XYZ file of C-alpha atoms in Angstrom:
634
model
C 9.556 42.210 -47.895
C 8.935 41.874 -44.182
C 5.872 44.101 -44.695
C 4.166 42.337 -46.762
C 5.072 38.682 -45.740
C 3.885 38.949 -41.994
C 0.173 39.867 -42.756
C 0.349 36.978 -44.898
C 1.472 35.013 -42.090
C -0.893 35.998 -39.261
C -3.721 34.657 -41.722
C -2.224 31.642 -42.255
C -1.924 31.394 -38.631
C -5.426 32.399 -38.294
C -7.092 29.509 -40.948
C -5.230 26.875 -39.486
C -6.451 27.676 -35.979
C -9.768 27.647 -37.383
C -9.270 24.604 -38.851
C -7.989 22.901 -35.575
C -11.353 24.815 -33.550
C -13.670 22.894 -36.177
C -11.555 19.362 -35.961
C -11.906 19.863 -32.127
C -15.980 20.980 -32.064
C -16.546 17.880 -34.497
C -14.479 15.625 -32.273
C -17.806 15.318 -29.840
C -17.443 14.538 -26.474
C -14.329 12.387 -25.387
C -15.237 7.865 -26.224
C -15.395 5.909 -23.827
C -11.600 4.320 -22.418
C -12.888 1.694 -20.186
C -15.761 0.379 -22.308
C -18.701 -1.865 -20.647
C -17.998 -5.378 -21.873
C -20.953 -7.228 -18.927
C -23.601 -6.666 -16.400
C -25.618 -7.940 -14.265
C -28.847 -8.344 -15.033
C -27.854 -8.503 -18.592
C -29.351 -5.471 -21.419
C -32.304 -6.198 -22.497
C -33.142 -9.694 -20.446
C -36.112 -10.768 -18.769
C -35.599 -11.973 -14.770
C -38.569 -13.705 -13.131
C -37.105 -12.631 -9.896
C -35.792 -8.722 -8.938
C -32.331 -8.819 -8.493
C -30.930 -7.918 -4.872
C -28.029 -5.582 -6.716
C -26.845 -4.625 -9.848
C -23.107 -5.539 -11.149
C -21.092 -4.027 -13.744
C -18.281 -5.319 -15.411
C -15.409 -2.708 -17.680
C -12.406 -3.380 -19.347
C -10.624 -1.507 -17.023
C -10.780 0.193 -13.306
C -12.332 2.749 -12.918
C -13.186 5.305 -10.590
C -16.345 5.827 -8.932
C -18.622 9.116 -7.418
C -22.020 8.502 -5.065
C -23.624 8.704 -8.127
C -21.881 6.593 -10.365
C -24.574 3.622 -10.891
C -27.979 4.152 -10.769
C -31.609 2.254 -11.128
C -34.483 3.740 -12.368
C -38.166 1.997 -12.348
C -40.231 2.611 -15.340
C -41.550 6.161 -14.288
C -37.874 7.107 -13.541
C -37.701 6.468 -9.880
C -34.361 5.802 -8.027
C -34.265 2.674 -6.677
C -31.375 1.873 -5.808
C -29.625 2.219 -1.929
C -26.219 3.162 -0.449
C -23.207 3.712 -2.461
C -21.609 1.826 -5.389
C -18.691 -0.564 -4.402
C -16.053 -2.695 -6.022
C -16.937 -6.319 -6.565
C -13.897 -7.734 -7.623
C -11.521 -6.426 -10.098
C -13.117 -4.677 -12.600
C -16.869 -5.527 -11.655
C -18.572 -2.820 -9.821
C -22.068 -3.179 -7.934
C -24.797 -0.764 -6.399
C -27.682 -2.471 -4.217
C -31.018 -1.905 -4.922
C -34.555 -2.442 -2.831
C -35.885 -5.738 -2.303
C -39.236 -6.735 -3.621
C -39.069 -4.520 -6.695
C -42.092 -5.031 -9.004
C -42.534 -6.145 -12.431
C -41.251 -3.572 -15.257
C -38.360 -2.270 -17.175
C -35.404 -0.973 -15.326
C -32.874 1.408 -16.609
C -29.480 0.773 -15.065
C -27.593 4.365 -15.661
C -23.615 4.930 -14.901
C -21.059 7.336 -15.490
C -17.379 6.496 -14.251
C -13.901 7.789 -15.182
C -11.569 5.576 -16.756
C -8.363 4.629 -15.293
C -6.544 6.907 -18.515
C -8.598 9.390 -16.875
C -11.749 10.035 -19.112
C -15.122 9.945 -18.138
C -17.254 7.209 -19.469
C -21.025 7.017 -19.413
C -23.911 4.817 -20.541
C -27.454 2.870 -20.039
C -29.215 0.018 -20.617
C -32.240 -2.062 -19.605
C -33.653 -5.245 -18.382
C -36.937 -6.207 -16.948
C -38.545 -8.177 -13.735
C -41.301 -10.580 -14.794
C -42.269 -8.638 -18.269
C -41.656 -5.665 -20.525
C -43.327 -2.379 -19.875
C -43.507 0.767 -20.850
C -40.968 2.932 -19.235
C -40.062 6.932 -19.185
C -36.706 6.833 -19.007
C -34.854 8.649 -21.959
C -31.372 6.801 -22.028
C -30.492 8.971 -25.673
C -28.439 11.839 -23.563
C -26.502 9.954 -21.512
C -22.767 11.036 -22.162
C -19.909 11.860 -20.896
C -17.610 14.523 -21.948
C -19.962 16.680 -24.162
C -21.308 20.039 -24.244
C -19.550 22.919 -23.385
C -17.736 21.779 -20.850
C -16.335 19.246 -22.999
C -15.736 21.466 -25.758
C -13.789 24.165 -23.318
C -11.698 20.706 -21.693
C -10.436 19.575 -25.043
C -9.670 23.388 -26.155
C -7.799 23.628 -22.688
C -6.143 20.455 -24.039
C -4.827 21.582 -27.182
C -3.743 24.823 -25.815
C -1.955 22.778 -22.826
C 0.246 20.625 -25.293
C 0.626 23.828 -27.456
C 2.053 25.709 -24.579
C 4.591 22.706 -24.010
C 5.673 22.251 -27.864
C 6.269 26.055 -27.678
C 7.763 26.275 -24.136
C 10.414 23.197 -24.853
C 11.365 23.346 -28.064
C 11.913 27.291 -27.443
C 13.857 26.948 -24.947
C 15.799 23.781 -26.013
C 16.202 25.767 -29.891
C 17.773 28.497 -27.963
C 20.381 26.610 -25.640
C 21.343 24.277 -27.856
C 21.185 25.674 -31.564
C 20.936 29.658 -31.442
C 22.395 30.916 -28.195
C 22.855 34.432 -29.271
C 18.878 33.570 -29.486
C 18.497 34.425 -25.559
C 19.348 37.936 -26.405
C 16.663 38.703 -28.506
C 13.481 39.537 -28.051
C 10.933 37.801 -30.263
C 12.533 34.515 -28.944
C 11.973 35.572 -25.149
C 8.534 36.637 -26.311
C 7.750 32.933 -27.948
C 8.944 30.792 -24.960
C 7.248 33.057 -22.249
C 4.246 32.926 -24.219
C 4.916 28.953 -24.068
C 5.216 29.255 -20.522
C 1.970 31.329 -19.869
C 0.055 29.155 -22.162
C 1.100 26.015 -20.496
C 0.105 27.651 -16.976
C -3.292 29.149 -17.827
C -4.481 26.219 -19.905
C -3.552 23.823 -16.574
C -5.114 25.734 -14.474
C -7.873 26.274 -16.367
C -8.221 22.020 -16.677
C -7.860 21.789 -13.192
C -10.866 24.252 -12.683
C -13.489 22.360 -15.803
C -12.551 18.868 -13.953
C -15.214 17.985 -11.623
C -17.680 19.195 -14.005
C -16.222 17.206 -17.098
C -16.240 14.476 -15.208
C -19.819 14.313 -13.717
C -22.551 16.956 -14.069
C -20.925 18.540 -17.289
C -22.403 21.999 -16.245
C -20.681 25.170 -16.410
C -21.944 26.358 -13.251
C -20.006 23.288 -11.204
C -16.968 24.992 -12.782
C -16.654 26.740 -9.221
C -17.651 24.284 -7.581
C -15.209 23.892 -4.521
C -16.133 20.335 -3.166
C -16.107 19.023 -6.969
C -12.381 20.707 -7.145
C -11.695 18.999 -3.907
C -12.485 15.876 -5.197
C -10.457 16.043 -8.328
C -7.457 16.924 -6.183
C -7.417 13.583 -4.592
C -7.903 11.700 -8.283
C -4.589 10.809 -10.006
C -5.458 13.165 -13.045
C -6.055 15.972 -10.245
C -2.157 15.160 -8.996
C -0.648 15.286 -12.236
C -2.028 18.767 -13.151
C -0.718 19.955 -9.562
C 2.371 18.479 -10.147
C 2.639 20.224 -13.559
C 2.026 23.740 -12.252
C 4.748 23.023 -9.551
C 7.462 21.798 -12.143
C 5.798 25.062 -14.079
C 7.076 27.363 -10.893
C 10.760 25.621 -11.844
C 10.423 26.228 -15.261
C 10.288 30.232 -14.396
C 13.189 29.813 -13.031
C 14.711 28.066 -16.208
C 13.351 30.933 -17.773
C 14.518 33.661 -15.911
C 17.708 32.452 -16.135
C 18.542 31.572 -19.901
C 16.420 35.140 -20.920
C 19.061 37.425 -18.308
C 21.503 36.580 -17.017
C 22.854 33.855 -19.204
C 23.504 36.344 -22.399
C 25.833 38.550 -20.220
C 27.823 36.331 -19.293
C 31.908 35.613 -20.941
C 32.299 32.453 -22.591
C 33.889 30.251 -20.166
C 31.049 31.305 -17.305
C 28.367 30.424 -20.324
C 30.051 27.348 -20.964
C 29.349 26.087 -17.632
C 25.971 27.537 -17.422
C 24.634 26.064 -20.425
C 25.715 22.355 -19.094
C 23.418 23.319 -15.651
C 20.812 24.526 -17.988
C 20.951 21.446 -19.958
C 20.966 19.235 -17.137
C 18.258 20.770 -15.336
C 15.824 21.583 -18.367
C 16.285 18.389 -19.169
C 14.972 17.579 -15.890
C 11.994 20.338 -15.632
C 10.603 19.189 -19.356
C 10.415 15.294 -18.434
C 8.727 16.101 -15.382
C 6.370 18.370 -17.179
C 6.402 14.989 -19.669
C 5.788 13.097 -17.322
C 2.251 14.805 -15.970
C 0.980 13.499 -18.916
C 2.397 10.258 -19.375
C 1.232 9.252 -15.753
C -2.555 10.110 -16.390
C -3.198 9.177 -19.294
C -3.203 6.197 -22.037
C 0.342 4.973 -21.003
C -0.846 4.905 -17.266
C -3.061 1.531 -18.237
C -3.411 -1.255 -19.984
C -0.639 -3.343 -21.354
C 3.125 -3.071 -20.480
C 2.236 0.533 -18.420
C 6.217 0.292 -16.879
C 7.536 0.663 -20.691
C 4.788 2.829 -21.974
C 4.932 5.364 -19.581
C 9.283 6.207 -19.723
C 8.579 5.642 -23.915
C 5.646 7.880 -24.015
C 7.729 10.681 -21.809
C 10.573 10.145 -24.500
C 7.414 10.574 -27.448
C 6.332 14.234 -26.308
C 9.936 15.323 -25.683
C 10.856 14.280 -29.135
C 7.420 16.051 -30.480
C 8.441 19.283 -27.833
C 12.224 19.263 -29.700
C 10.955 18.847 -33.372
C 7.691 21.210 -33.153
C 8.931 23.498 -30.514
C 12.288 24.546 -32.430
C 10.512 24.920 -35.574
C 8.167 27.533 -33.957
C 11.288 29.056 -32.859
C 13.202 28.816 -36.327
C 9.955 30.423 -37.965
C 10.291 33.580 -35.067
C 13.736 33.574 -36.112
C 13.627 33.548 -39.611
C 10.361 35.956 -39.879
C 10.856 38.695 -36.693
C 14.005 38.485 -35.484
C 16.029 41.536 -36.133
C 19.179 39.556 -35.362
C 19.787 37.249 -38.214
C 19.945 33.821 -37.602
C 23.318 31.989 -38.819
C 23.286 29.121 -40.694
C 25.358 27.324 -38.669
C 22.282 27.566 -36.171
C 19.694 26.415 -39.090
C 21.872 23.688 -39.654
C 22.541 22.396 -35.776
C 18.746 22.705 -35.761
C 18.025 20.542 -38.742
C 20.477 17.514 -36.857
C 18.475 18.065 -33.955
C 15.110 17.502 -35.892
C 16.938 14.529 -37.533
C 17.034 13.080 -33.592
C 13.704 13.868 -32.687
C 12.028 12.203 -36.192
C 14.073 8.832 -35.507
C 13.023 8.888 -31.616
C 9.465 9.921 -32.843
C 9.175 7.000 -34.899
C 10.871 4.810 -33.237
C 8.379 5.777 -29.655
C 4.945 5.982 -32.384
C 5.678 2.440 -33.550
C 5.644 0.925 -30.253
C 2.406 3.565 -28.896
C 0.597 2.119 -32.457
C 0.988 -1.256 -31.746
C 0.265 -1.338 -27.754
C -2.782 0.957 -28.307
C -4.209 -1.110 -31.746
C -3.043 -4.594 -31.319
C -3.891 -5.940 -34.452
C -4.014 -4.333 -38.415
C -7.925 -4.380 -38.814
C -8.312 -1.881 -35.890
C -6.432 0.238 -38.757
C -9.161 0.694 -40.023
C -12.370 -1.169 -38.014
C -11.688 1.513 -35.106
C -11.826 5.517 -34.843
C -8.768 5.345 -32.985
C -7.105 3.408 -35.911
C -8.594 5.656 -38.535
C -7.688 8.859 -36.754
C -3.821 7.365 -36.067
C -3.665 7.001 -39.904
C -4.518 10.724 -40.727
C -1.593 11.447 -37.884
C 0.995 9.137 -39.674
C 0.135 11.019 -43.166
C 0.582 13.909 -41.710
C 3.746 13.369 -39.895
C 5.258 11.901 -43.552
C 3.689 15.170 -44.930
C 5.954 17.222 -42.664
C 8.901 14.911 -42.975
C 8.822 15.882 -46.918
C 8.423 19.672 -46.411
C 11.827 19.200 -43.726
C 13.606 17.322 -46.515
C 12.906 20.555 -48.538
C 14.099 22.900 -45.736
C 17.415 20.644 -45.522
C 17.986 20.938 -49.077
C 17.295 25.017 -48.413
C 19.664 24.669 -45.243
C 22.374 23.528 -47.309
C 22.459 26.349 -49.748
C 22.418 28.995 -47.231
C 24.373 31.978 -47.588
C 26.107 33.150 -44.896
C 26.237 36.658 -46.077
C 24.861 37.776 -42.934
C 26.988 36.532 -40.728
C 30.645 37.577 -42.561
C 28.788 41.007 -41.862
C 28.416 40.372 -38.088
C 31.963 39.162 -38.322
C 32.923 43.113 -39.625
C 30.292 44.752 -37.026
C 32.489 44.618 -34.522
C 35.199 46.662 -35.776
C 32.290 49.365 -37.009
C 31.542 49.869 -33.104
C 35.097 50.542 -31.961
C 35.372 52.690 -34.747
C 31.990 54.353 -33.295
C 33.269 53.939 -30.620
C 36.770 55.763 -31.087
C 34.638 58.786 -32.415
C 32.815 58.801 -29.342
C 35.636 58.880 -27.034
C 37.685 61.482 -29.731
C 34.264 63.539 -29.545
C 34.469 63.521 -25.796
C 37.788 64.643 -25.453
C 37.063 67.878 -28.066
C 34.076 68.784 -25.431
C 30.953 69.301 -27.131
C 30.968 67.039 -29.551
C 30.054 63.684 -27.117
C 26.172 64.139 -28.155
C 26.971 64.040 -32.019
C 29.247 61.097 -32.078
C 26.633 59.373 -30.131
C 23.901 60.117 -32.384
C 26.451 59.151 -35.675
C 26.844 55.959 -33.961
C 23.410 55.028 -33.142
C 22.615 56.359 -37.189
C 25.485 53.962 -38.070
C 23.858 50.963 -36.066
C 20.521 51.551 -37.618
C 21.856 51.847 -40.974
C 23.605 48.118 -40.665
C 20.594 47.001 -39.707
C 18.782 47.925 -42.282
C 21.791 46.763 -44.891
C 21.083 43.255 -42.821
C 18.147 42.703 -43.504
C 18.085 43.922 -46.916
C 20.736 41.336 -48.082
C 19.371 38.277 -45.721
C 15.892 39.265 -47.303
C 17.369 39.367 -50.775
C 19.709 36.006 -49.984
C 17.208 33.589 -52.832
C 18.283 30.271 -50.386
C 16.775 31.855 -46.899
C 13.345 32.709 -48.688
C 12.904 29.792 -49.565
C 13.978 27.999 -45.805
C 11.344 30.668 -44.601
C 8.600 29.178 -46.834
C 8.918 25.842 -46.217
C 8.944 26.124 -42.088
C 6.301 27.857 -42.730
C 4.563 24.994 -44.225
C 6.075 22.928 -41.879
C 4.684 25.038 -38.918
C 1.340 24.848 -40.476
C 1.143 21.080 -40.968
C 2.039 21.137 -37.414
C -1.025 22.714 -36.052
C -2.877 20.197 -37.645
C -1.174 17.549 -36.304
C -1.213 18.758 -32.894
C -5.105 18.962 -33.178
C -5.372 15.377 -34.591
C -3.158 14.045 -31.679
C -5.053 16.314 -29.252
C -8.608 14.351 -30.419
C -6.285 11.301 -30.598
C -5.669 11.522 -26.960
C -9.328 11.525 -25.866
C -10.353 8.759 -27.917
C -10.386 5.090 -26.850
C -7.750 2.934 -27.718
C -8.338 0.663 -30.707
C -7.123 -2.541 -28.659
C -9.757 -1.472 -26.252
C -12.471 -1.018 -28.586
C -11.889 -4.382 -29.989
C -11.766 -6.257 -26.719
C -14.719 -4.876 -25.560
C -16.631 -5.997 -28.733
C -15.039 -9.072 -28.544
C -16.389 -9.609 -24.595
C -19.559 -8.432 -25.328
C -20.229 -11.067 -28.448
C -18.578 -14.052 -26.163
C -21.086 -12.627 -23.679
C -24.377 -13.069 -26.071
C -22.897 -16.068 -27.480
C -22.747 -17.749 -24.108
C -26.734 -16.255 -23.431
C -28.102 -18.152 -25.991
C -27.692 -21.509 -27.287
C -29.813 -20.740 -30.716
C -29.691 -18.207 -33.256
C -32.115 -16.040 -30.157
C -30.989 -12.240 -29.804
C -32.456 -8.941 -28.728
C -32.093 -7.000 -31.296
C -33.969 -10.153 -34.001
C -36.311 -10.589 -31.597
C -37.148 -14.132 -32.896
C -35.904 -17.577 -32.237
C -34.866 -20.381 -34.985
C -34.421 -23.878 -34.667
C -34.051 -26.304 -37.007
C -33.728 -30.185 -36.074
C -33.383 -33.345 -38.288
C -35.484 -36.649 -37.809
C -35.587 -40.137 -38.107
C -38.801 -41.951 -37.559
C -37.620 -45.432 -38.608
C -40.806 -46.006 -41.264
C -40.916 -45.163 -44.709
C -40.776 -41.770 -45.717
C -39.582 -41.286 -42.076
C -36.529 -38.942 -42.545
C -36.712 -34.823 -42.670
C -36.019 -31.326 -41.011
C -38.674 -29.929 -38.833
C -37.747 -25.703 -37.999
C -39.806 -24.212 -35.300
C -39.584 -20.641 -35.319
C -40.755 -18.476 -32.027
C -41.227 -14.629 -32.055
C -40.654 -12.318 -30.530
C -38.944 -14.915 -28.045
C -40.018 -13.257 -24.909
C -41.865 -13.690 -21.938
C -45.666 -13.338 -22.485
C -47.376 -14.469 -26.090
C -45.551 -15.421 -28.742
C -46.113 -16.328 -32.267
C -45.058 -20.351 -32.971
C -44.433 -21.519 -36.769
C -43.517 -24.999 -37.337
C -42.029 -26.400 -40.940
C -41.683 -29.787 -41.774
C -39.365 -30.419 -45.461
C -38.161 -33.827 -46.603
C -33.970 -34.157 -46.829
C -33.950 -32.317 -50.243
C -35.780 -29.066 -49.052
C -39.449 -29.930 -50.261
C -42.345 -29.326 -47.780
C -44.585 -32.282 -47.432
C -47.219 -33.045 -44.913
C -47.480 -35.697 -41.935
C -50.313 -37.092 -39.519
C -49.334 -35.183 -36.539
C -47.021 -32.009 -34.849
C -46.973 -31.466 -31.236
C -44.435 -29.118 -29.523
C -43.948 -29.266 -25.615
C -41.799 -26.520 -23.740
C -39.649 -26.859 -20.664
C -37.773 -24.979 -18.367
C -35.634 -27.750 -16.440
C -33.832 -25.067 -14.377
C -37.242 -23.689 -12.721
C -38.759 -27.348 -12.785
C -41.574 -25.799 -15.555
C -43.633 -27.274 -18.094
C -43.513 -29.446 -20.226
C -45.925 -26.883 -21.609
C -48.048 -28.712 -24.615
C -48.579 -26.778 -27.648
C -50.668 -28.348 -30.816
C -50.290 -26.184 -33.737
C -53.062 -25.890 -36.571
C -52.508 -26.981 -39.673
C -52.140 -24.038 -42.527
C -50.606 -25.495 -45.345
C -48.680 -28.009 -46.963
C -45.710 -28.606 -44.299
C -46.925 -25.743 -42.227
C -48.215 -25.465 -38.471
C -48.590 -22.476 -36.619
C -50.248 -21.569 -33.562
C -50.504 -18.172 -31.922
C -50.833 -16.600 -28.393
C -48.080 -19.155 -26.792
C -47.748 -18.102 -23.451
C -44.265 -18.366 -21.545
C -44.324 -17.446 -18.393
C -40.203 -16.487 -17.461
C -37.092 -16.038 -19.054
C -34.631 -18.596 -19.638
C -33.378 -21.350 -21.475
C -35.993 -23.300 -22.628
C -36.170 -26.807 -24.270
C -38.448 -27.078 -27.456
C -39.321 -30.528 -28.343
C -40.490 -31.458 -31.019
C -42.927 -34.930 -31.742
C -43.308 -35.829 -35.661
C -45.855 -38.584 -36.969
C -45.419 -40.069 -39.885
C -47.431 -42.714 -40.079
C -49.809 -44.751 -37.315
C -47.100 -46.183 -35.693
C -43.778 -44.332 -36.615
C -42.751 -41.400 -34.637
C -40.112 -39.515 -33.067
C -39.155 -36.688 -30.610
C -36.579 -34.239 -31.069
C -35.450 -31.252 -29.067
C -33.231 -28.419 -28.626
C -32.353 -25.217 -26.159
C -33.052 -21.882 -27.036
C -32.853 -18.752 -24.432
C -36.587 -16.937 -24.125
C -36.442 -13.435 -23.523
């Protein structure tokens, strides 16, 4: 059975690792966690006067390099001088020369995120006009390439290497200690161990390169790793490999000498083991937890302890189901069900405080029910909750499985014993005959092999523990999903963080413009009532202006009675002024085209702002009216 089960398993293994390597290439490089919600200049405005320096404004801190914030004339020339500083909270500036002339200037930046992610962006705005400009702004990102790709492998391998390491080693202490003295389960939480190690050192190394140039060669680089060592995601992977050099201790410890020892010795041992596991795997926690999402934003003091309590719940419930599989699948030993069942009280535990620690995380990280679904983070959070209800219904199975297992097994350990000193008393009868020491040996060691073998054929043949071994199996596999999902989960940015920026950035171009003006229309739209006192006096002139920038513009003016119907009047004249810069009024007189329709073309204005249109309608020789409102050119 074992034959013929175990190839089966390894490509199981195999798909769903492929899987996860696809959900990870797909992910693309890490979003953005402090998100740009102002600037200053703002994108895509006109100044009539070059700025002095550049400001931008994030919905968190951030972190800056010497390169951080740039300014680039239209042929892509750097124009900015000295080094970015902090303005005031989270508003960061970079000076730039005096004097610059008129064009379009591309304002470039790439930070890292107080959750520790690298964020990176660019916009424009112009001095005096438009122009043409050859700055490509389409490749700026942050996080991508293979750099990024090989961070957030390293990142699913490092939480991988924990699950395994943890709930290995807790499954073991706590649920199967005859566990230590086998080897498939030494083999599982080494492998833990080693993963854990490699996969932090190996973040350590990508860094500085994920979180500036993004190139492999900077891999290597020793002044970029120098840097990161003095950033607070630098300390917590140092601090992880130290608690990591602890943790071989741990190791060491429950793997030797702890099997050996008498009851009453492994008693006591196993409450120091507890106690200082305990310890080791919230500080390993606890790397993460200080670095990441629960390091910022909202309540940080109770997300941080909550989120430590999150990934040793995860650790507990994923870990010692990785374990139970090894059990269940290589171990030679079989596993009692005593042990299955301690285990499945132990998951119980972990599900409540996973719950209980994901329905807090959901609601500090989304803040509302539409970023459900209105944000990636939201959307992504939903595929983990299916899947952790998914793997909730496959351990309700393996409890039902648990229940009904036979312990068939284990009232043959119980009879082993007496089989050695019977071995044994041949042994020690063959010694004292002379040569026949070597044969009762050999008898004995043929005896061993033979219970074995009778083992495994009746635990294999037991209906109830085929059926526990299918179903972790399809737990385990669900798993590996999940653990990618929550991996991508981790480098994507918050749903209450997504919203807020969007929400800054629309009370930003709200505040810009008092009309229905905006960048992306490109065309301004005003429409005013009248009152000219005389008969036939009342109506709704609209003035529309496009593109709404500085330089020429097209000007369309519509005149409609109070029940929508264009009609004609003696005269139109529109006047423009910009109070703030003491310009204009600048006259316009529109032609005439057709029935309550006046357009004129080529209307020059000569800076950005907020203008005031006015508006003077004629209705008859002597009755007439102005009317006005603001609207922000360019």
């Amino acid at each position: 059975m074992t034959q013929t089960i175990t190839p089966r398993v390894r490509t199981l293994v195999l798909l769903l690792l492929a899987a996860c390597g696809l959900l990870l290439t797909t992910a693309g490089p890490a979003s953005a966690h402090a998100a740009l919600t102002g600037s200053d200049p703002q994108q895509g405005v006109v100044v009539d006067k070059a700025p002095d320096q550049v400001s931008l404004t994030f919905s968190e801190k951030v972190a800056l390099s010497n390169d951080s914030l740039r300014v680039l004339d239209p042929k892509g020339k750097a124009v900015q001088q000295g080094k970015p500083f902090e303005v005031s909270g989270t508003t960061y500036g970079i000076k730039v020369h005096s004097g610059l002339p008129d064009g379009t200037y591309t304002v470039t930046y790439q930070v890292v995120s107080a959750d520790s992610h690298p964020v990176a962006g660019a916009y424009t705005f112009s001095v005096g006009a438009p122009s043409t400009t050859s700055v490509s702004v389409s490749g700026e990102t942050a996080g991508g390439g293979v750099v990024g790709w090989l961070y957030g492998f390293g990142r699913y391998m490092s939480y991988a290497g924990f699950i395994v390491l943890v709930g290995g080693a807790a499954f073991v202490l706590g649920c199967w200690q005859r566990g230590a003295g086998v080897k498939p389960m030494q083999r599982l939480v080494v492998g833990g161990w080693l993963t854990l190690t490699s996969s932090t050192l190996l973040l350590l190394l990508l860094r500085g390169s994920y979180t500036s140039s993004g190139k492999v060669g900077d891999v290597f680089d020793l002044d970029l790793l120098g840097n990161v060592l003095q950033t607070k995601a630098g300390a917590a992977l140092v601090s992880r490999l130290l608690l990591l050099a602890a943790a071989a201790l741990f190791i060491s410890v429950l793997f030797g000498a702890y099997d050996k020892r008498e009851d009453e010795e492994k008693r006591d041992l196993t409450f120091g083991l507890a106690i200082g596991g305990t310890v080791v795997a919230a500080g390993l926690a606890a790397s993460w937890a200080m670095a990441e999402h629960a390091s910022v934003g909202l309540q940080a003091g109770i997300a941080m302890p909550v989120d430590v309590v999150h990934l040793l719940a995860v650790a507990t419930w994923l870990g010692g189901l990785t374990a139970l599989l090894v059990a269940l699948y290589r171990s030679d030993a079989p596993i009692e069900s005593a042990a299955v069942r301690r285990f499945s009280q132990v998951a119980f535990g972990s599900v409540v405080a996973l719950i209980a620690t994901g329905v807090y995380q959901s609601w500090r990280q989304l803040g509302s029910w539409s970023a459900f679904t209105g944000t990636r983070y939201g959307q992504l959070l939903l595929v983990k909750i299916g899947l952790v209800a998914l793997l909730v219904g496959i351990a309700f199975i393996s409890r039902r499985w648990t229940a009904q297992l036979a312990d068939t097994v284990v009232r043959q350990n119980k009879r082993a014993p007496q089989k050695e000193r019977v071995a044994a008393s041949a042994s020690g009868s063959g010694k004292s005959k002379g040569g026949g020491s070597k044969r009762a040996a050999q008898l004995a060691r043929q005896q061993a092999a033979m219970d074995t073998a009778r083992q495994k054929r009746t635990r294999d043949a037991d209906p109830h523990r085929f059926g526990l071994r299918r179903s972790v199996l399809a737990e385990a596999g669900v798993a590996v999903v999940l653990l990618a999902v929550t991996t991508v989960l981790t480098q994507t940015e918050p749903g209450r963080t997504e919203e807020d920026a969007k929400a800054a950035k629309a009370a930003s171009s709200s505040s810009s413009s008092s009309s229905s003006a905006s960048a992306g229309s490109g065309a301004v739209t005003l429409d005013m009532s009248f009152d000219t006192g005389g008969a036939d006096g009342k109506g709704v002139v609209t003035v529309d202006v496009d593109p709404a920038r500085v330089g020429g513009n097209e000007m369309h003016v519509y005149v409609q009675r109070p029940n929508g119907r264009a009609f004609d009047i003696p005269e139109v004249k529109v006047a423009l002024t910009l109070e703030a810069k003491k310009i204009g009024p600048l006259a316009i007189t529109p032609d005439h085209i057709t029935t309550g329709h006046w357009s004129a073309s080529g209307v020059q204005i000569p800076m950005a702002g907020d203008w005031k249109i006015a508006v003077t309608v004629r209705t008859s020789d002597i009755d007439q009216t102005t009317v006005s409102k603001n609207a922000q050119i360019g």
